[in-house]
Tab-separated table of C-alpha atoms in Angstrom:
chain	number	residue	atom	x	y	z
A	36	MET	CA	2.191	7.154	23.973
A	37	THR	CA	4.826	5.990	21.547
A	38	GLN	CA	7.580	3.436	21.355
A	39	ILE	CA	10.447	5.755	20.459
A	40	ALA	CA	9.842	9.452	19.947
A	41	THR	CA	10.878	11.097	16.698
A	42	ASN	CA	14.365	12.470	17.294
A	43	ARG	CA	17.620	13.536	15.682
A	44	ASP	CA	18.566	9.892	15.145
A	45	LEU	CA	15.502	9.353	12.960
A	46	THR	CA	16.151	12.580	11.063
A	47	LEU	CA	19.697	11.398	10.378
A	48	HIS	CA	18.395	7.947	9.384
A	49	ILE	CA	15.970	9.441	6.856
A	50	LYS	CA	18.789	11.570	5.483
A	51	ASN	CA	21.089	8.568	5.104
A	52	VAL	CA	18.482	6.318	3.514
A	53	LEU	CA	16.410	8.716	1.407
A	54	GLY	CA	18.818	11.622	1.034
A	55	HIS	CA	16.536	14.216	2.600
A	56	ASN	CA	17.485	16.305	5.631
A	57	PHE	CA	14.348	17.824	7.167
A	58	SER	CA	14.610	21.553	7.743
A	59	ASP	CA	11.220	21.524	9.476
A	60	ALA	CA	11.379	18.779	12.098
A	61	ASP	CA	7.705	19.322	12.945
A	62	LEU	CA	6.723	17.965	9.522
A	63	LEU	CA	8.565	14.722	10.201
A	64	THR	CA	6.964	14.497	13.640
A	65	ARG	CA	3.489	14.978	12.211
A	66	ALA	CA	4.118	12.426	9.453
A	67	LEU	CA	4.716	9.848	12.172
A	68	THR	CA	1.824	10.810	14.441
A	69	HIS	CA	-1.277	8.602	14.431
A	70	ARG	CA	-4.686	10.136	15.054
A	71	SER	CA	-4.963	8.195	18.335
A	72	PHE	CA	-2.061	10.256	19.740
A	73	SER	CA	-2.969	13.803	18.718
A	74	ARG	CA	-5.383	15.915	16.736
A	75	ALA	CA	-2.300	17.064	14.808
A	76	HIS	CA	-1.968	13.700	13.072
A	77	ASN	CA	-0.671	12.480	9.719
A	78	GLU	CA	-3.813	11.824	7.683
A	79	ARG	CA	-3.615	14.978	5.552
A	80	LEU	CA	0.047	14.255	4.800
A	81	GLU	CA	-0.950	10.685	3.962
A	82	PHE	CA	-3.491	11.996	1.439
A	83	LEU	CA	-0.840	14.169	-0.196
A	84	GLY	CA	1.833	11.477	-0.172
A	85	ASP	CA	-0.506	8.923	-1.723
A	86	ALA	CA	-1.116	11.219	-4.694
A	87	LEU	CA	2.570	12.039	-5.105
A	88	LEU	CA	3.619	8.400	-4.879
A	89	GLY	CA	1.081	7.300	-7.479
A	90	MET	CA	2.177	10.039	-9.876
A	91	PHE	CA	5.918	9.394	-9.560
A	92	ILE	CA	5.616	5.606	-9.758
A	93	ALA	CA	3.389	5.971	-12.840
A	94	ASP	CA	6.020	8.199	-14.438
A	95	GLU	CA	8.833	5.750	-13.642
A	96	LEU	CA	6.881	2.860	-15.168
A	97	PHE	CA	5.808	4.874	-18.204
A	98	VAL	CA	9.459	5.573	-19.031
A	99	LYS	CA	10.790	2.123	-18.093
A	100	PHE	CA	8.218	0.160	-20.124
A	101	PRO	CA	7.509	2.174	-23.315
A	102	GLU	CA	5.736	-0.782	-24.979
A	103	ALA	CA	3.597	-1.888	-22.035
A	104	ALA	CA	-0.191	-1.684	-22.262
A	105	GLU	CA	-2.133	0.601	-19.939
A	106	SER	CA	-3.607	-2.413	-18.131
A	107	ASP	CA	-0.137	-3.824	-17.435
A	108	LEU	CA	1.129	-0.472	-16.168
A	109	THR	CA	-1.920	-0.137	-13.926
A	110	ARG	CA	-1.388	-3.577	-12.386
A	111	LEU	CA	2.299	-2.934	-11.899
A	112	ARG	CA	1.688	0.441	-10.264
A	113	SER	CA	-0.896	-1.146	-7.980
A	114	SER	CA	1.598	-3.777	-6.880
A	115	LEU	CA	4.174	-1.096	-6.042
A	116	VAL	CA	1.890	1.212	-4.053
A	117	LYS	CA	-0.308	-1.377	-2.338
A	118	LYS	CA	-0.476	-1.620	1.440
A	119	GLU	CA	1.722	-4.705	1.692
A	120	THR	CA	4.538	-3.175	-0.343
A	121	LEU	CA	4.442	0.091	1.583
A	122	ALA	CA	4.397	-1.757	4.909
A	123	GLN	CA	7.534	-3.634	3.885
A	124	LEU	CA	9.224	-0.348	2.985
A	125	ALA	CA	8.163	1.055	6.370
A	126	LYS	CA	9.828	-1.893	8.087
A	127	GLN	CA	13.024	-1.273	6.148
A	128	LEU	CA	12.921	2.334	7.382
A	129	ASP	CA	12.076	1.159	10.924
A	130	LEU	CA	9.128	3.544	11.006
A	131	GLY	CA	7.074	1.331	13.315
A	132	ASN	CA	9.389	2.134	16.201
A	133	HIS	CA	8.960	5.875	15.643
A	134	ILE	CA	5.220	6.323	15.010
A	135	ARG	CA	3.459	8.046	17.907
A	136	PHE	CA	0.332	6.153	18.966
A	137	GLY	CA	-2.245	6.648	21.683
A	138	ILE	CA	-2.033	4.069	24.433
A	139	GLY	CA	-4.961	1.996	23.116
A	140	GLU	CA	-3.620	1.754	19.571
A	141	TYR	CA	-0.113	1.081	20.879
A	142	LYS	CA	-1.297	-1.793	23.074
A	143	SER	CA	-3.297	-3.274	20.192
A	144	GLY	CA	-0.109	-3.544	18.120
A	145	GLY	CA	-0.440	-0.422	15.984
A	146	SER	CA	3.275	-0.422	15.175
A	147	ARG	CA	2.872	-3.792	13.454
A	148	LYS	CA	-0.335	-3.131	11.491
A	149	GLU	CA	0.381	-3.048	7.770
A	150	SER	CA	-2.263	-0.410	7.069
A	151	LEU	CA	-0.790	2.024	9.611
A	152	LEU	CA	2.777	1.389	8.467
A	153	ALA	CA	1.720	1.998	4.863
A	154	ASN	CA	-0.026	5.222	5.884
A	155	ALA	CA	3.144	6.416	7.590
A	156	VAL	CA	5.202	5.921	4.411
A	157	GLU	CA	2.699	7.968	2.417
A	158	ALA	CA	2.666	10.669	5.096
A	159	LEU	CA	6.468	10.744	5.090
A	160	ILE	CA	6.461	11.294	1.321
A	161	GLY	CA	3.978	14.141	1.728
A	162	ALA	CA	6.137	15.687	4.442
A	163	ILE	CA	9.279	15.472	2.290
A	164	TYR	CA	7.471	17.263	-0.531
A	165	LEU	CA	6.280	20.076	1.738
A	166	ASP	CA	9.755	20.379	3.254
A	167	SER	CA	11.426	20.654	-0.172
A	168	ASP	CA	9.999	20.397	-3.694
A	169	LEU	CA	8.776	17.997	-6.367
A	170	ASP	CA	12.213	17.139	-7.745
A	171	ASN	CA	13.612	16.255	-4.341
A	172	CYS	CA	10.486	14.251	-3.500
A	173	ARG	CA	10.926	12.295	-6.726
A	174	ARG	CA	14.568	11.554	-5.854
A	175	CYS	CA	13.584	10.292	-2.404
A	176	ILE	CA	10.908	7.998	-3.829
A	177	ARG	CA	13.387	6.716	-6.401
A	178	ARG	CA	15.854	5.874	-3.622
A	179	LEU	CA	13.109	4.212	-1.590
A	180	TYR	CA	12.121	2.014	-4.539
A	181	ALA	CA	15.575	1.733	-6.143
A	182	SER	CA	16.126	-2.019	-5.897
A	183	THR	CA	12.493	-2.847	-6.679
A	184	LEU	CA	12.391	-0.674	-9.806
A	185	ASP	CA	15.793	-1.859	-11.027
A	186	GLU	CA	14.710	-5.502	-10.834
A	187	LEU	CA	11.488	-5.022	-12.806
A	188	THR	CA	11.324	-6.423	-16.322
A	189	ALA	CA	8.540	-6.673	-18.874
A	190	GLU	CA	8.407	-10.414	-18.191
A	191	ASN	CA	7.583	-10.055	-14.514
A	192	ILE	CA	4.745	-7.567	-14.752
A	193	PRO	CA	2.252	-9.098	-12.323
A	194	LYS	CA	-1.379	-9.919	-12.886
A	195	ASP	CA	-3.591	-9.275	-9.914
A	196	PRO	CA	-5.855	-12.171	-8.873
A	197	LYS	CA	-9.078	-10.414	-9.947
A	198	SER	CA	-7.740	-9.843	-13.464
A	199	GLU	CA	-6.372	-13.373	-13.683
A	200	LEU	CA	-9.680	-14.869	-12.525
A	201	GLN	CA	-11.649	-12.758	-14.981
A	202	GLU	CA	-9.392	-13.757	-17.887
A	203	TYR	CA	-9.713	-17.428	-16.943
A	204	LEU	CA	-13.514	-17.275	-16.797
A	205	GLN	CA	-13.733	-15.386	-20.104
A	206	ALA	CA	-11.409	-17.889	-21.783
A	207	ASN	CA	-13.647	-20.718	-20.570
A	208	LYS	CA	-16.848	-18.909	-21.641
A	209	LYS	CA	-18.147	-18.577	-18.086
A	210	SER	CA	-19.915	-15.680	-16.390
A	211	LEU	CA	-17.795	-13.029	-14.716
A	212	PRO	CA	-17.478	-13.241	-10.907
A	213	ALA	CA	-19.897	-11.301	-8.725
A	214	TYR	CA	-18.558	-9.704	-5.527
A	215	HIS	CA	-20.859	-8.683	-2.673
A	216	VAL	CA	-19.990	-7.039	0.648
A	217	VAL	CA	-21.798	-8.965	3.383
A	218	ALA	CA	-20.303	-7.308	6.492
A	219	GLU	CA	-18.318	-4.278	7.650
A	220	GLU	CA	-16.636	-4.123	11.060
A	221	GLY	CA	-14.449	-1.638	12.923
A	222	GLU	CA	-13.911	2.108	12.996
A	223	ALA	CA	-14.072	4.215	9.840
A	224	HIS	CA	-10.271	4.462	9.606
A	225	ASP	CA	-9.662	0.759	10.253
A	226	LYS	CA	-12.539	-1.237	8.791
A	227	LEU	CA	-12.637	-4.958	8.095
A	228	PHE	CA	-14.749	-5.989	5.096
A	229	THR	CA	-16.205	-9.451	4.493
A	230	ILE	CA	-17.187	-10.232	0.923
A	231	GLU	CA	-18.671	-13.184	-0.925
A	232	CYS	CA	-17.616	-13.986	-4.454
A	233	TYR	CA	-19.975	-16.020	-6.637
A	234	ILE	CA	-18.348	-17.929	-9.476
A	235	GLU	CA	-19.951	-20.143	-12.094
A	236	GLY	CA	-18.832	-23.703	-11.495
A	237	LEU	CA	-18.282	-23.405	-7.733
A	238	THR	CA	-21.121	-24.717	-5.569
A	239	GLU	CA	-20.502	-22.264	-2.710
A	240	PRO	CA	-19.467	-18.603	-2.719
A	241	VAL	CA	-15.881	-17.806	-1.791
A	242	VAL	CA	-15.748	-15.784	1.444
A	243	ALA	CA	-12.831	-13.458	2.199
A	244	LYS	CA	-11.931	-10.587	4.514
A	245	GLY	CA	-9.772	-7.513	4.003
A	246	ARG	CA	-9.055	-4.012	5.288
A	247	SER	CA	-10.476	-2.644	2.047
A	248	LYS	CA	-13.165	-3.856	-0.339
A	249	ARG	CA	-10.580	-4.234	-3.083
A	250	GLY	CA	-8.259	-6.158	-0.789
A	251	ALA	CA	-11.040	-8.551	0.210
A	252	GLU	CA	-12.007	-9.033	-3.438
A	253	GLN	CA	-8.405	-9.782	-4.390
A	254	THR	CA	-8.154	-12.346	-1.592
A	255	ALA	CA	-11.404	-13.971	-2.731
A	256	ALA	CA	-10.184	-14.103	-6.331
A	257	ARG	CA	-6.890	-15.674	-5.244
A	258	THR	CA	-8.748	-18.310	-3.200
A	259	ALA	CA	-11.081	-19.004	-6.132
A	260	LEU	CA	-8.141	-19.545	-8.474
A	261	GLU	CA	-6.649	-22.006	-5.990
A	262	MET	CA	-9.959	-23.874	-5.749
A	263	ILE	CA	-10.286	-23.996	-9.538
A	264	ALA	CA	-6.726	-25.305	-9.860
A	265	LEU	CA	-7.433	-27.911	-7.184
A	266	ASP	CA	-10.590	-29.111	-8.968
A	267	ALA	CA	-8.735	-29.300	-12.275
A	268	GLY	CA	-6.034	-31.471	-10.730
A	269	ARG	CA	-8.452	-34.068	-9.415
């Protein structure tokens, strides 16, 4: 089951937005097919697209910020290829209305899940590469990220919460945070992790959930920073 099947309108939309006209329509169909719909699903394309996206974004940042440290480039790349960013790009492309889901996943809101939307963007990138070549794939990614990349400056390179928390604790001569997974729920492709973060100075561990261990840790670190700021303001 799906909301709107992949069709010529979507092919034309991808061409207008990303500049790529699929010669093999089956690749586009597979890129937007979830495993709940068919055994011919998009996970292999997702694997390929993830690698391509990371490489091209790294190259763009390497050229754009010639003086930036490796740690800054790593954080910036992470912010550009993370699930939330990719899900937002998927919404701009209206991919949610074109992904083919099985009836169970469709009814559970698969077209709105950030992880599945992000996977579809990566699969689409992999499909574009297989349908053309590296140079064209790079151009499509550049168009997809055009406004985001153009607005980046050295001053707005983000710090992820885990790095910010670690730097704060080191500056205040406190022990580094300890993260422990205390629960895992869900299927292998859609897990929910619960972690506890122990921080010197906080009486109770910070508990957070996420669709990945890293995501849960980042949420815990962000919450810890908010608690530390709250205590400091009292």
